[in-house]
Coordinates of C-alpha atoms in Angstrom, one line a residue:
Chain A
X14 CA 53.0 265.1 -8.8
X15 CA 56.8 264.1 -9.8
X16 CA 57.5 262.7 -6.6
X17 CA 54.3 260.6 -7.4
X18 CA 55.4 259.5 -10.3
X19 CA 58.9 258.8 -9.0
X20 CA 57.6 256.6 -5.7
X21 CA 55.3 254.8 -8.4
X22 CA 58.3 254.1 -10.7
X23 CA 59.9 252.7 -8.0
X24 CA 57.2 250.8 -6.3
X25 CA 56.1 249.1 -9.9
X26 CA 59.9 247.8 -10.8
X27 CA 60.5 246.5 -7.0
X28 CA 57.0 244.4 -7.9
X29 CA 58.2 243.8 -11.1
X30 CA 61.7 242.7 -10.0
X31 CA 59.9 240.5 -7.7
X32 CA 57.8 239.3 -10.0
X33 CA 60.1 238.1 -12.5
X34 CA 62.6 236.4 -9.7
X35 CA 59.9 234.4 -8.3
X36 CA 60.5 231.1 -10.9
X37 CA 64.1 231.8 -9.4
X38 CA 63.4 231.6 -5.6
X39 CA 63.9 227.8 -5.3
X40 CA 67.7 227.4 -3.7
X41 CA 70.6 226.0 -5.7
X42 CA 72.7 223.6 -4.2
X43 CA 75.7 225.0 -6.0
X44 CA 76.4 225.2 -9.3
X45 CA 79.3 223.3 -11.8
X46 CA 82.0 225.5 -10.8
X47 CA 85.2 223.9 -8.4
X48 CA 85.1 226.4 -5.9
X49 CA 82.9 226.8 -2.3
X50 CA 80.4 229.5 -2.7
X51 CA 77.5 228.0 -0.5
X52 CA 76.8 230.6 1.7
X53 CA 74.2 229.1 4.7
X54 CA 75.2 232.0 7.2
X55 CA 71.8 233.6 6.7
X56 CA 69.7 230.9 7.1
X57 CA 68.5 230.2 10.3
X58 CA 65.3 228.5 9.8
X59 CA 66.5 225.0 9.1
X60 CA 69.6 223.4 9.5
X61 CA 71.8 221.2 6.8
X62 CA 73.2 217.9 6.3
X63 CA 76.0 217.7 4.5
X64 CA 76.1 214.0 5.1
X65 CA 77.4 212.0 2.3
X66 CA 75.6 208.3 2.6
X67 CA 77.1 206.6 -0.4
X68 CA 76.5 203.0 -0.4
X69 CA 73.6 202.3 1.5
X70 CA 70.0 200.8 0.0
X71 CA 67.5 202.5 1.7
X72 CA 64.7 200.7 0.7
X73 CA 61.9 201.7 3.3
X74 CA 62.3 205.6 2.8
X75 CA 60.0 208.2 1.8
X76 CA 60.7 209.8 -1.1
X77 CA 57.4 211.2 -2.3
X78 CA 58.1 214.6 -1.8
X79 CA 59.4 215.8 -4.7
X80 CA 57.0 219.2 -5.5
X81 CA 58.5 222.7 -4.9
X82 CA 56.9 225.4 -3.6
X83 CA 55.9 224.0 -0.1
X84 CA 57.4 225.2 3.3
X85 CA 59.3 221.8 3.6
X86 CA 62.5 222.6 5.2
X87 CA 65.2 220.2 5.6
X88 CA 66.8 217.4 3.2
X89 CA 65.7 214.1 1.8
X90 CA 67.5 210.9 1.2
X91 CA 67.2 209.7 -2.7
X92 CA 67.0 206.8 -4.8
X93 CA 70.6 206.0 -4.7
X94 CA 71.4 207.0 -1.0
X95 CA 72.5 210.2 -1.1
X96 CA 70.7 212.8 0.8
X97 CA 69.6 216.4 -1.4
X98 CA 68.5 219.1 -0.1
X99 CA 64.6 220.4 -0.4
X100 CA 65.5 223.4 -3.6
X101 CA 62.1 225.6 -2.4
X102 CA 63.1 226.7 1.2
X103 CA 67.1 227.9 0.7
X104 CA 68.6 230.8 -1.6
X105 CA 71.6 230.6 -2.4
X106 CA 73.0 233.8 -3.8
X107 CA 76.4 232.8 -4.6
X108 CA 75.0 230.3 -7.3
X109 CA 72.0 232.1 -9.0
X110 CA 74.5 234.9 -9.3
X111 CA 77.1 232.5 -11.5
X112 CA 73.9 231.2 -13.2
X113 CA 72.6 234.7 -14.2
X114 CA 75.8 235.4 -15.7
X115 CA 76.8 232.2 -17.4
X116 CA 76.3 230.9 -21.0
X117 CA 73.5 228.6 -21.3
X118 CA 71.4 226.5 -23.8
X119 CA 68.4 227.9 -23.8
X120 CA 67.2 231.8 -24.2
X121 CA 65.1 232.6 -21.1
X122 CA 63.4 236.1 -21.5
X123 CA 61.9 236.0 -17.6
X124 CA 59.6 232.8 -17.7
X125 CA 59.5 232.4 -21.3
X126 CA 62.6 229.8 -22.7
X127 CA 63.8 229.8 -26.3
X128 CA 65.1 226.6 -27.2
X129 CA 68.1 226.7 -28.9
X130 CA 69.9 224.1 -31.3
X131 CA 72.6 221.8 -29.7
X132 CA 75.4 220.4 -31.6
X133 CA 77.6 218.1 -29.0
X134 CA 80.5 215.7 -29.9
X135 CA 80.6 212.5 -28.0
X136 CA 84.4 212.3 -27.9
X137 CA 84.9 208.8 -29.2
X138 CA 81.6 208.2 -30.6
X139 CA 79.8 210.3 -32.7
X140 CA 78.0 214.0 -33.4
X141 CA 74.3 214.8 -31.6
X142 CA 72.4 217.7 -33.1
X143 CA 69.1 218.5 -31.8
X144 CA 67.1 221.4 -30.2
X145 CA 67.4 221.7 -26.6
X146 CA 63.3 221.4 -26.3
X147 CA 63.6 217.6 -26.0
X148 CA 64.9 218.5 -22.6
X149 CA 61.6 219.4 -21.7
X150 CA 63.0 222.3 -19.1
X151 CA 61.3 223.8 -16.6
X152 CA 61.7 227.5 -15.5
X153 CA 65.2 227.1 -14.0
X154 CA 66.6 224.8 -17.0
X155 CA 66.5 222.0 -15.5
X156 CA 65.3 219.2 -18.0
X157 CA 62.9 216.1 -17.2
X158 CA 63.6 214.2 -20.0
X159 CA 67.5 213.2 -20.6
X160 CA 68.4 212.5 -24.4
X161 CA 71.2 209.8 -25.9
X162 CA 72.9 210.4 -22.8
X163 CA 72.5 214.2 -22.4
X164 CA 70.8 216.0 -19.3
X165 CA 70.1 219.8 -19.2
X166 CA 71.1 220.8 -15.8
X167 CA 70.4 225.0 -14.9
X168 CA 70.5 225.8 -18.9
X169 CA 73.4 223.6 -19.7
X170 CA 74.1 220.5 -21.2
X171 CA 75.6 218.0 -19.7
X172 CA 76.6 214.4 -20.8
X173 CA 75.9 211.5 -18.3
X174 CA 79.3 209.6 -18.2
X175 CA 78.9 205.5 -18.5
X176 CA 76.3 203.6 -20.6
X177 CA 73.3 205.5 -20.5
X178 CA 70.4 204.2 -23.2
X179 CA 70.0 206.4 -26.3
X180 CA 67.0 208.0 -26.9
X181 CA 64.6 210.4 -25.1
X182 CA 64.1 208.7 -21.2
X183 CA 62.1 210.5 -18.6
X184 CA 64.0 211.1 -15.4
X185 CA 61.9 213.5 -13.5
X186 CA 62.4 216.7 -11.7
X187 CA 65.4 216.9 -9.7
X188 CA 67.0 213.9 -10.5
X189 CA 70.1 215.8 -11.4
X190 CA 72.0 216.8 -8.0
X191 CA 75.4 218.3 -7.2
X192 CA 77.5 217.1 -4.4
X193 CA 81.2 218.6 -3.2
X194 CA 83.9 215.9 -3.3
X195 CA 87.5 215.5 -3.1
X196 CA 89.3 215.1 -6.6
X197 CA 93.0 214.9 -5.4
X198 CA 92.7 217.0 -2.9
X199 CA 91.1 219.7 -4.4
X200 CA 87.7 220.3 -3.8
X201 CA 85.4 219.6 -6.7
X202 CA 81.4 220.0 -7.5
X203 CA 80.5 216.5 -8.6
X204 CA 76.8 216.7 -10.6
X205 CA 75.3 212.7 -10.4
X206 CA 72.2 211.5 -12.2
X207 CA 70.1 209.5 -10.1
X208 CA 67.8 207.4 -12.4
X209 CA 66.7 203.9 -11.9
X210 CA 68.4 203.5 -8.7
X211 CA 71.8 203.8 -10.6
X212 CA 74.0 207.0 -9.4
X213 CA 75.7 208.0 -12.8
X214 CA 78.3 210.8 -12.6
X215 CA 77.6 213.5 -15.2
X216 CA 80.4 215.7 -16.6
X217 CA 80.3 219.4 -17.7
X218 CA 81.5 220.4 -21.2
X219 CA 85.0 220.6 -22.0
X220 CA 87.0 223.7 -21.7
X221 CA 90.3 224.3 -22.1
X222 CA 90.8 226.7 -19.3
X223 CA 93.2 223.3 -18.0
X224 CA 91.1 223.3 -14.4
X225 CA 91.4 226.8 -13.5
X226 CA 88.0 227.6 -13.6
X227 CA 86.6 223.8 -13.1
X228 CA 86.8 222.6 -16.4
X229 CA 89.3 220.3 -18.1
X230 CA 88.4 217.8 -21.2
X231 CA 85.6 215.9 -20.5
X232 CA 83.2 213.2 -22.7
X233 CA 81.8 215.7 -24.7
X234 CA 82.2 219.5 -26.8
X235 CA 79.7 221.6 -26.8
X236 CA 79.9 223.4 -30.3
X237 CA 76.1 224.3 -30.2
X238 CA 74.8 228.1 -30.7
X239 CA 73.7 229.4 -27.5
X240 CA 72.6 232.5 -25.5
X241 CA 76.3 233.8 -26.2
X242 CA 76.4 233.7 -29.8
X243 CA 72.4 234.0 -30.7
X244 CA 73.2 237.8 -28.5
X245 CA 76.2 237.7 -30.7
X246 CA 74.1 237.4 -34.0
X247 CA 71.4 239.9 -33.0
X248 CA 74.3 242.6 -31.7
X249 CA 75.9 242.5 -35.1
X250 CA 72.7 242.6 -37.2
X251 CA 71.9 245.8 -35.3
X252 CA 75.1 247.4 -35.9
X253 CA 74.7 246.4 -39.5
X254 CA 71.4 248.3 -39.6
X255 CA 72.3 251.1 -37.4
X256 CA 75.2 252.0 -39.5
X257 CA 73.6 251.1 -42.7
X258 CA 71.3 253.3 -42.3
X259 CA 74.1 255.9 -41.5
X260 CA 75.9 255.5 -44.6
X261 CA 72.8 255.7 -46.6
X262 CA 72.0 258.9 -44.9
X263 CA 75.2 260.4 -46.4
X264 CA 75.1 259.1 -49.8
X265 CA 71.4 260.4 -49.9
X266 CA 71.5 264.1 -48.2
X267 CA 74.7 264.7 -49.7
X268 CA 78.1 266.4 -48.8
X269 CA 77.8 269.6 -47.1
X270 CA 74.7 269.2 -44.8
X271 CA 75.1 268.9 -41.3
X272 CA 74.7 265.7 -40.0
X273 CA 70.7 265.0 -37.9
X274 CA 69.5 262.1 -36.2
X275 CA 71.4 259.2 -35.7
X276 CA 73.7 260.4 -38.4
X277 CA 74.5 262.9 -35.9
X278 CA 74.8 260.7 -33.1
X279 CA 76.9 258.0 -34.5
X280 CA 78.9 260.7 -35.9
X281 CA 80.0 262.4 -33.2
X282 CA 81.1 258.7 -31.3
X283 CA 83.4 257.2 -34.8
X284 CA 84.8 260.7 -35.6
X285 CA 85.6 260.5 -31.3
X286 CA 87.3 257.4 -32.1
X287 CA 89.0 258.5 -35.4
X288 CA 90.3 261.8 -34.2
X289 CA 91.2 260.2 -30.7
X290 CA 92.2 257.1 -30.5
X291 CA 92.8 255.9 -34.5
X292 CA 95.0 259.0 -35.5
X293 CA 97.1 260.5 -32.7
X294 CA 98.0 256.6 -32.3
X295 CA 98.5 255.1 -35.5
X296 CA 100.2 257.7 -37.0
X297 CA 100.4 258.0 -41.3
X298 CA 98.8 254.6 -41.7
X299 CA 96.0 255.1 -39.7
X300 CA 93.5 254.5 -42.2
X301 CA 94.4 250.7 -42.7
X302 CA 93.5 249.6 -39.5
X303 CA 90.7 252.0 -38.9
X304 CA 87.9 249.4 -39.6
X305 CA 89.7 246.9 -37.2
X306 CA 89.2 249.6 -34.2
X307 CA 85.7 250.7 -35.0
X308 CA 84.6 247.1 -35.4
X309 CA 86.3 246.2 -32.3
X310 CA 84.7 249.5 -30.3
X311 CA 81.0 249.2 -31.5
X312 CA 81.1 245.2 -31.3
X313 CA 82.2 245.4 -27.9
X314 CA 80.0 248.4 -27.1
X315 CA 76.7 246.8 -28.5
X316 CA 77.6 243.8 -26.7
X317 CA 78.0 245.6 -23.2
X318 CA 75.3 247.5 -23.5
X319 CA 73.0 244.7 -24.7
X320 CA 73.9 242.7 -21.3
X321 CA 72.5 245.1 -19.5
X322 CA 69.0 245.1 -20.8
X323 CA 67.1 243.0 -18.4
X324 CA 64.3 242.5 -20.7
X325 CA 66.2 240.7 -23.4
X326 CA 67.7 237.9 -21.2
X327 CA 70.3 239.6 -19.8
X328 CA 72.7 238.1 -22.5
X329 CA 76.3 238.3 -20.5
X330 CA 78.6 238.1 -23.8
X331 CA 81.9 240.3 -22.7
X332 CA 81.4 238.6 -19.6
X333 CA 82.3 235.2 -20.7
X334 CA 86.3 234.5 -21.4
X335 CA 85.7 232.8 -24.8
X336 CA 84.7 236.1 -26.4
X337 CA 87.3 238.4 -24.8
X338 CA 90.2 236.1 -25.2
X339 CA 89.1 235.9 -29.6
X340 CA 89.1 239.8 -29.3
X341 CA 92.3 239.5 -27.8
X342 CA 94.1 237.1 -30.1
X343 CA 93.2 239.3 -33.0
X344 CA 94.4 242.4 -31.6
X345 CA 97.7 239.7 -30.9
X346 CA 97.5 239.0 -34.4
X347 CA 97.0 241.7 -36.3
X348 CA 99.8 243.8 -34.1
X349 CA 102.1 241.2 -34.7
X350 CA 101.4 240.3 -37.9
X351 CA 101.9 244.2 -38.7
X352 CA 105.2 245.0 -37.0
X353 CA 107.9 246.0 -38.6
X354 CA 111.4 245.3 -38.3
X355 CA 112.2 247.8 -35.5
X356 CA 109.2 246.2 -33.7
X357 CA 110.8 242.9 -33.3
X358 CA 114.6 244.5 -33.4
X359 CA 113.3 246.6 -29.8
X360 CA 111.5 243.5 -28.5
X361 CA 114.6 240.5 -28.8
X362 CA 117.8 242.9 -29.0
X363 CA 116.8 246.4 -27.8
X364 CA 119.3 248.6 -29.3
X365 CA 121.7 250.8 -27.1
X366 CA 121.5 248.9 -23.9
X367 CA 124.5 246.5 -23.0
X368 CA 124.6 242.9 -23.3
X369 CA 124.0 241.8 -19.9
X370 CA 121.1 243.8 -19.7
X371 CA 119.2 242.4 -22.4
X372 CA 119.7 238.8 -21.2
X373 CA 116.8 240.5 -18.7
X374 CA 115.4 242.8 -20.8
X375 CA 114.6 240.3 -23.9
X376 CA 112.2 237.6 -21.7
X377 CA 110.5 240.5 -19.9
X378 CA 109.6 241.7 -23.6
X379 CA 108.9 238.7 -24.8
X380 CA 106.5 237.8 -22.1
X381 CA 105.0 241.3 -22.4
X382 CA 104.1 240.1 -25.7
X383 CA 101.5 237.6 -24.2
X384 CA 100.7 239.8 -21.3
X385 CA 99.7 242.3 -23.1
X386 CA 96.7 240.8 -24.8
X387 CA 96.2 238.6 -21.6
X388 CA 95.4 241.6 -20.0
X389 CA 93.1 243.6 -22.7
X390 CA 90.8 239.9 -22.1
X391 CA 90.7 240.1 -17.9
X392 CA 90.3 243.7 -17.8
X393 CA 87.1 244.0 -20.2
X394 CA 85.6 240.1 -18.8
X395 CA 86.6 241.5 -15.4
X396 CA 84.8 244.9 -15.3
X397 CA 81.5 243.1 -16.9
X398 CA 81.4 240.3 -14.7
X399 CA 82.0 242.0 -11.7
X400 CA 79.1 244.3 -12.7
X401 CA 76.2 241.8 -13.6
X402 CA 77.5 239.8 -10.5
X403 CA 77.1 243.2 -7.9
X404 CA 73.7 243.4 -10.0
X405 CA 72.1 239.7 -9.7
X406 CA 73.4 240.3 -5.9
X407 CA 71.6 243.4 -4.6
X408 CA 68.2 242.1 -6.0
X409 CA 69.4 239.0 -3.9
X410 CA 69.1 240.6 -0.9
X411 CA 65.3 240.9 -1.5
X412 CA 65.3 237.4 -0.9
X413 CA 68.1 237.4 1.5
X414 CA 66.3 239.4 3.7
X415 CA 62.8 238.3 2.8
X416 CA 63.9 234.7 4.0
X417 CA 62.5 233.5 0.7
X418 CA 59.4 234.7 1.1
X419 CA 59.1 234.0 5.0
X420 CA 59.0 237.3 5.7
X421 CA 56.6 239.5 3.3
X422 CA 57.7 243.0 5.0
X423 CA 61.4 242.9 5.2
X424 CA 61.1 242.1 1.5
X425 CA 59.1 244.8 0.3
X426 CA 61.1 247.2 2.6
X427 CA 65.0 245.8 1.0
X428 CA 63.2 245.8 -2.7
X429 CA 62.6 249.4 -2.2
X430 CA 66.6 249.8 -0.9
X431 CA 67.8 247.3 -3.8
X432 CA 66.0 248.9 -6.6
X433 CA 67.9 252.1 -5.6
X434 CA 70.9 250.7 -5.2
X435 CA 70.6 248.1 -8.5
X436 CA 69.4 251.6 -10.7
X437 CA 72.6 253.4 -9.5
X438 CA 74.8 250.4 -10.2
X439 CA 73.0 249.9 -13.7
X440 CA 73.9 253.4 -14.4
X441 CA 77.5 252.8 -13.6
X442 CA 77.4 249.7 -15.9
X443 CA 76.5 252.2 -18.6
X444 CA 79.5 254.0 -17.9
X445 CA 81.5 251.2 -17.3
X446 CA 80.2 250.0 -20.8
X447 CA 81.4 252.9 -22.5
X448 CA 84.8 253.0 -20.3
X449 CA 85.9 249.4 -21.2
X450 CA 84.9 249.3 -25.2
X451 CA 87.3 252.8 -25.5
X452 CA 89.9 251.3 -23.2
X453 CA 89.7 248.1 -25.1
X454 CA 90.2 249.8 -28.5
X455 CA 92.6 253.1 -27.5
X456 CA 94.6 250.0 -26.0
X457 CA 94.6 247.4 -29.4
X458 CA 95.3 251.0 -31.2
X459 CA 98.4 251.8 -28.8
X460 CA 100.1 248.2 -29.7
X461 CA 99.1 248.7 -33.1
X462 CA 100.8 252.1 -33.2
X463 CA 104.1 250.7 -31.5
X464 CA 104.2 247.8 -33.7
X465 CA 103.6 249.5 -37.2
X466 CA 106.0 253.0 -36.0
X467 CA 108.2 254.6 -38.2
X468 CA 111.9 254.2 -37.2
X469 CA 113.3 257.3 -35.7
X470 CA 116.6 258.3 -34.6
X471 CA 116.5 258.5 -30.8
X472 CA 120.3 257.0 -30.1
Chain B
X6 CA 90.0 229.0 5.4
X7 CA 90.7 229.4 1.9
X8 CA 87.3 231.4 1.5
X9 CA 88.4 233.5 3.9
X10 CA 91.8 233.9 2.6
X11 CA 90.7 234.9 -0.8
X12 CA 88.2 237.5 0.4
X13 CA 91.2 238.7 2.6
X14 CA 92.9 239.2 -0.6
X15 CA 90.0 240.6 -2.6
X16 CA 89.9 243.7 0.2
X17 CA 93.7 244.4 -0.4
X18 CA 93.5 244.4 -3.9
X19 CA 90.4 246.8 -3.4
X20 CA 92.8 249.2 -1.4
X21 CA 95.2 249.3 -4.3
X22 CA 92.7 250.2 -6.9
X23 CA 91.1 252.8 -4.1
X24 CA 94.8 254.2 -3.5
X25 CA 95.8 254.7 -7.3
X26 CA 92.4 256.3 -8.5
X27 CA 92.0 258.7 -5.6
X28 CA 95.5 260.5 -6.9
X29 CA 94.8 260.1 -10.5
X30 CA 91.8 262.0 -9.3
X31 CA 93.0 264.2 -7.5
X32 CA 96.1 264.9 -10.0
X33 CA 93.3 266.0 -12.5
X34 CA 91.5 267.7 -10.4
X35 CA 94.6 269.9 -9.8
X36 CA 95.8 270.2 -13.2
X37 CA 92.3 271.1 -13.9
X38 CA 92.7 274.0 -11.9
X39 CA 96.0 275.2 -13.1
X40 CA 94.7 275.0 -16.7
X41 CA 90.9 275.2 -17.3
X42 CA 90.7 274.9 -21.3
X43 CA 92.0 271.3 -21.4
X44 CA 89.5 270.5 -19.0
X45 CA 88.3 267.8 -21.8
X46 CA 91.9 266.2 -22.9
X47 CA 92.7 265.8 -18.8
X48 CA 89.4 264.2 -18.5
X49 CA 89.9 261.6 -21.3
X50 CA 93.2 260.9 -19.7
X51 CA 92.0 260.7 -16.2
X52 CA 89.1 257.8 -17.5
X53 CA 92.1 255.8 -19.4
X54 CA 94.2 256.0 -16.8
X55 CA 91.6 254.9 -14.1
X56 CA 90.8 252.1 -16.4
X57 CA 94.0 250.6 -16.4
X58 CA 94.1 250.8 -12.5
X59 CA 91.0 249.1 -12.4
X60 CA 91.6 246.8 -14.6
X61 CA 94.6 245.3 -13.0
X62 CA 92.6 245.5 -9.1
X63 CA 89.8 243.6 -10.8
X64 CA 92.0 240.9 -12.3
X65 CA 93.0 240.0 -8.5
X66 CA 89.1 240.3 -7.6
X67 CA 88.8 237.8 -10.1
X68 CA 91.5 235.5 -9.1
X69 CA 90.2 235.6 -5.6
X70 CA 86.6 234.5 -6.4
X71 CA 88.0 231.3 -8.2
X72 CA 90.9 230.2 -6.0
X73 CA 88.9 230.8 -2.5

């Protein structure tokens, strides 16, 4: 009877996983990031054209198939010349894995899309604000109506560079399309409007990761709330509640009573975190920066855990370098705004030591200033990312295997392998969840401790 | 090339982080068995520790995906 129950269990979320992906089995011809991650050695059925035709009118050319859905394999030539490949018969794993776990502009719950408010700076020119429903998206995000000059391309605004009318235009499915060029010498993914027979280019938002990760400043700042901060909002309103509710518990059954419920539960973690990480660490003043570890633990805590719910849209928060690096420049700020005078005295003229070894020793400190938060932000968006990635991946291979949909019974067979293997690496994440928020915090506490230590005699 | 490269590099870093959490493991698995009772303040090292490792193997994991 259990192992009915089990095989059922098992059966029902493979269907259900399947399910869910199937508005998601239409290929990606890469994604808004610089780097290569087409991945073609899998697909056998039909072969592909990387040929760049820049240039050329092609006036006498079919172009009616534009629907999804249909066995057409192969690529088509567009308005403006270039040639894009048919989205229904490819899957490309590499870039539905960077979608899944990217910020985006609307909240997608499986086939259902919240739109979300968009506040965008035309650098130069002035602010937009609107909801990201006059984008009209379908089930991937991409929009078929472009707005004073912005597009939603796979959840994301983007801002089509040159003098594109104002006002709400219709510009059809696919009309947005990604190519790889050359940008001195580097290799870059290029997303072009084609509308009108005009090609406009169309630019990502600006970040100010200086290239590293593809962006750079571009026309426009995106300071609208999406997935990121809406999870954000709803993580923190639940912590507010949760421990609310705590604190009420203990005004209203009084001192003395052992703890029950999830005054109990909670309990046991914060008095973990006091008696583990807050004391033996800070020392006498422990109780001043208390609040600034527990906030840090549970934010980052709700906000791991609440990524790996599939059912609330998969809202990858500590995943994205934005949040992790503000986590990290308070715990920067509040050490260093906290250390004392022996703090700074060991970091620029460590005593007992002779001079020409501090000429080394003082940079290495200084840098391990910066390092040391640098690392606390890659270590906790590092262990998320990598998880959701391995994730979005093995319920990939469904599809990898299937052939997208080509070939029913090497589907159903992997789902029943990935489900396995995607429930034993969701149980890790769990772990890893708990791992990183106590790492995270036992760490800020550590640099906290050194900065804020009482001077003692060890010379 | 580059791809190739990078995922070259992802591997080795993979090694390191294999390398250094086997013997934290196993150095808690030994001092485990010299000294039962702080079965629970060795574990809560042994996590931190393996965290650290980790972290610094997935940093160059990272890396790798972007550059290659």
């Amino acid at each position: 009877m259990k192992k009915f129950f089990l095989l059922l269990l098992i059966f029902g979320y493979a269907g259900l996983m399947s399910a869910q992906q199937h508005d998601h089995d239409h290929s990606h011809e890469g994604h808004n990031h610089t780097h290569e991650q087409h991945d073609h050695s899998h697909d056998h059925s039909h072969d592909h054209d990387h040929g760049h035709d820049h240039g050329h009118d092609h006036s006498g050319h079919d172009h009616s198939d534009h629907s999804h859905g249909h066995s057409h394999h192969g690529a088509h030539v567009n308005d403006c010349g270039d040639e894009i490949h048919d989205h229904s018969a490819e899957f490309n794993p590499g870039a539905v894995a960077f979608h899944h776990i990217s910020d985006q502009n609307v909240y997608s719950i499986g086939p259902i899309q919240i739109p979300l408010p968009c506040i965008l700076y035309r650098h130069g020119a002035g602010l937009d604000m609107f909801s990201s429903s006059v984008f009209k998206s379908d089930s991937h995000g991409n929009g078929v109506m472009a707005h004073n000059g912005y597009v939603l391309y796979e959840g994301s605004v983007k801002r089509i560079r040159g003098n594109f009318q104002e006002g709400t235009v219709d510009i059809g499915h696919h009309a947005v399309y990604g190519k790889d060029i050359e940008v001195d010498g580097k290799k870059k993914y290029q997303l072009y409007l084609c509308y009108g027979g005009n090609k406009y280019m169309v630019d990502n938002k600006s970040t100010l990761d200086g290239g590293l990760f593809g962006g750079g400043i571009t026309t426009f700042t995106d300071f609208s709330p999406t997935k990121n901060v809406v999870a954000m909002l709803i993580v923190c309103l639940l912590l507010f509640f949760v421990f609310r509710s705590v604190a009420n518990a203990y005004k209203r059954r009084g001192e003395g009573l052992a703890p029950t419920g999830l005054q109990g539960f909670m309990e046991t973690i914060f008095a973990f975190i006091q008696d583990d990480v807050a004391k033996p660490f800070l020392g006498a003043k422990w109780e001043k920066f208390q609040p600034f570890l527990m906030a840090l633990f549970f934010f980052i805590l709700g906000l791991n855990l609440f990524g790996q719910v599939p059912f609330l849209g998969g809202a990858n928060v500590t995943g994205s370098l934005s949040v992790t690096l503000v986590l990290a420049v308070l715990a920067f700020i509040i050490t260093n705004v906290n250390g004392n005078g022996h703090y700074w005295q060991h970091i620029f003229n460590m005593p007992g030591i002779p001079v020409w070894v501090k000429t080394i020793v003082t940079p290495v400190e200084f840098l391990g200033l910066f390092i040391k938060p640098i690392t606390l932000m890659l270590r906790l968006f590092g262990n998320i990312t990598a998880g959701h990635m391995v994730i979005v991946i093995f319920v990939g291979l469904i599809f990898i295997f299937g052939k997208n949909g080509a070939n029913a019974g090497a589907a159903w067979g992997t789902a029943v392998g990935s489900t396995l293997l995607t429930l034993f690496m969701m149980a890790i994440e769990l772990l890893v969840a708990f791992i990183q928020a106590f790492v995270f915090t036992i760490l800020t506490a550590s640099y906290i401790g050194a900065a804020t230590e009482e001077h003692h005699d060890h010379h | 090339m580059t791809g190739t490269v990078a995922a070259i590099g992802a591997g080795l870093a993979v090694i390191g982080a294999g390398i250094g959490i086997g013997n934290i493991g196993a150095k808690a698995m030994e001092a485990i068995a010299r000294q039962p009772e702080a079965v629970g303040d060795i574990r809560a090292n042994m996590i931190l520790m393996a965290a650290l490792v980790e972290g610094a193997a997935l940093i160059a994991i990272l890396l790798s995906f972007f550059v290659g």
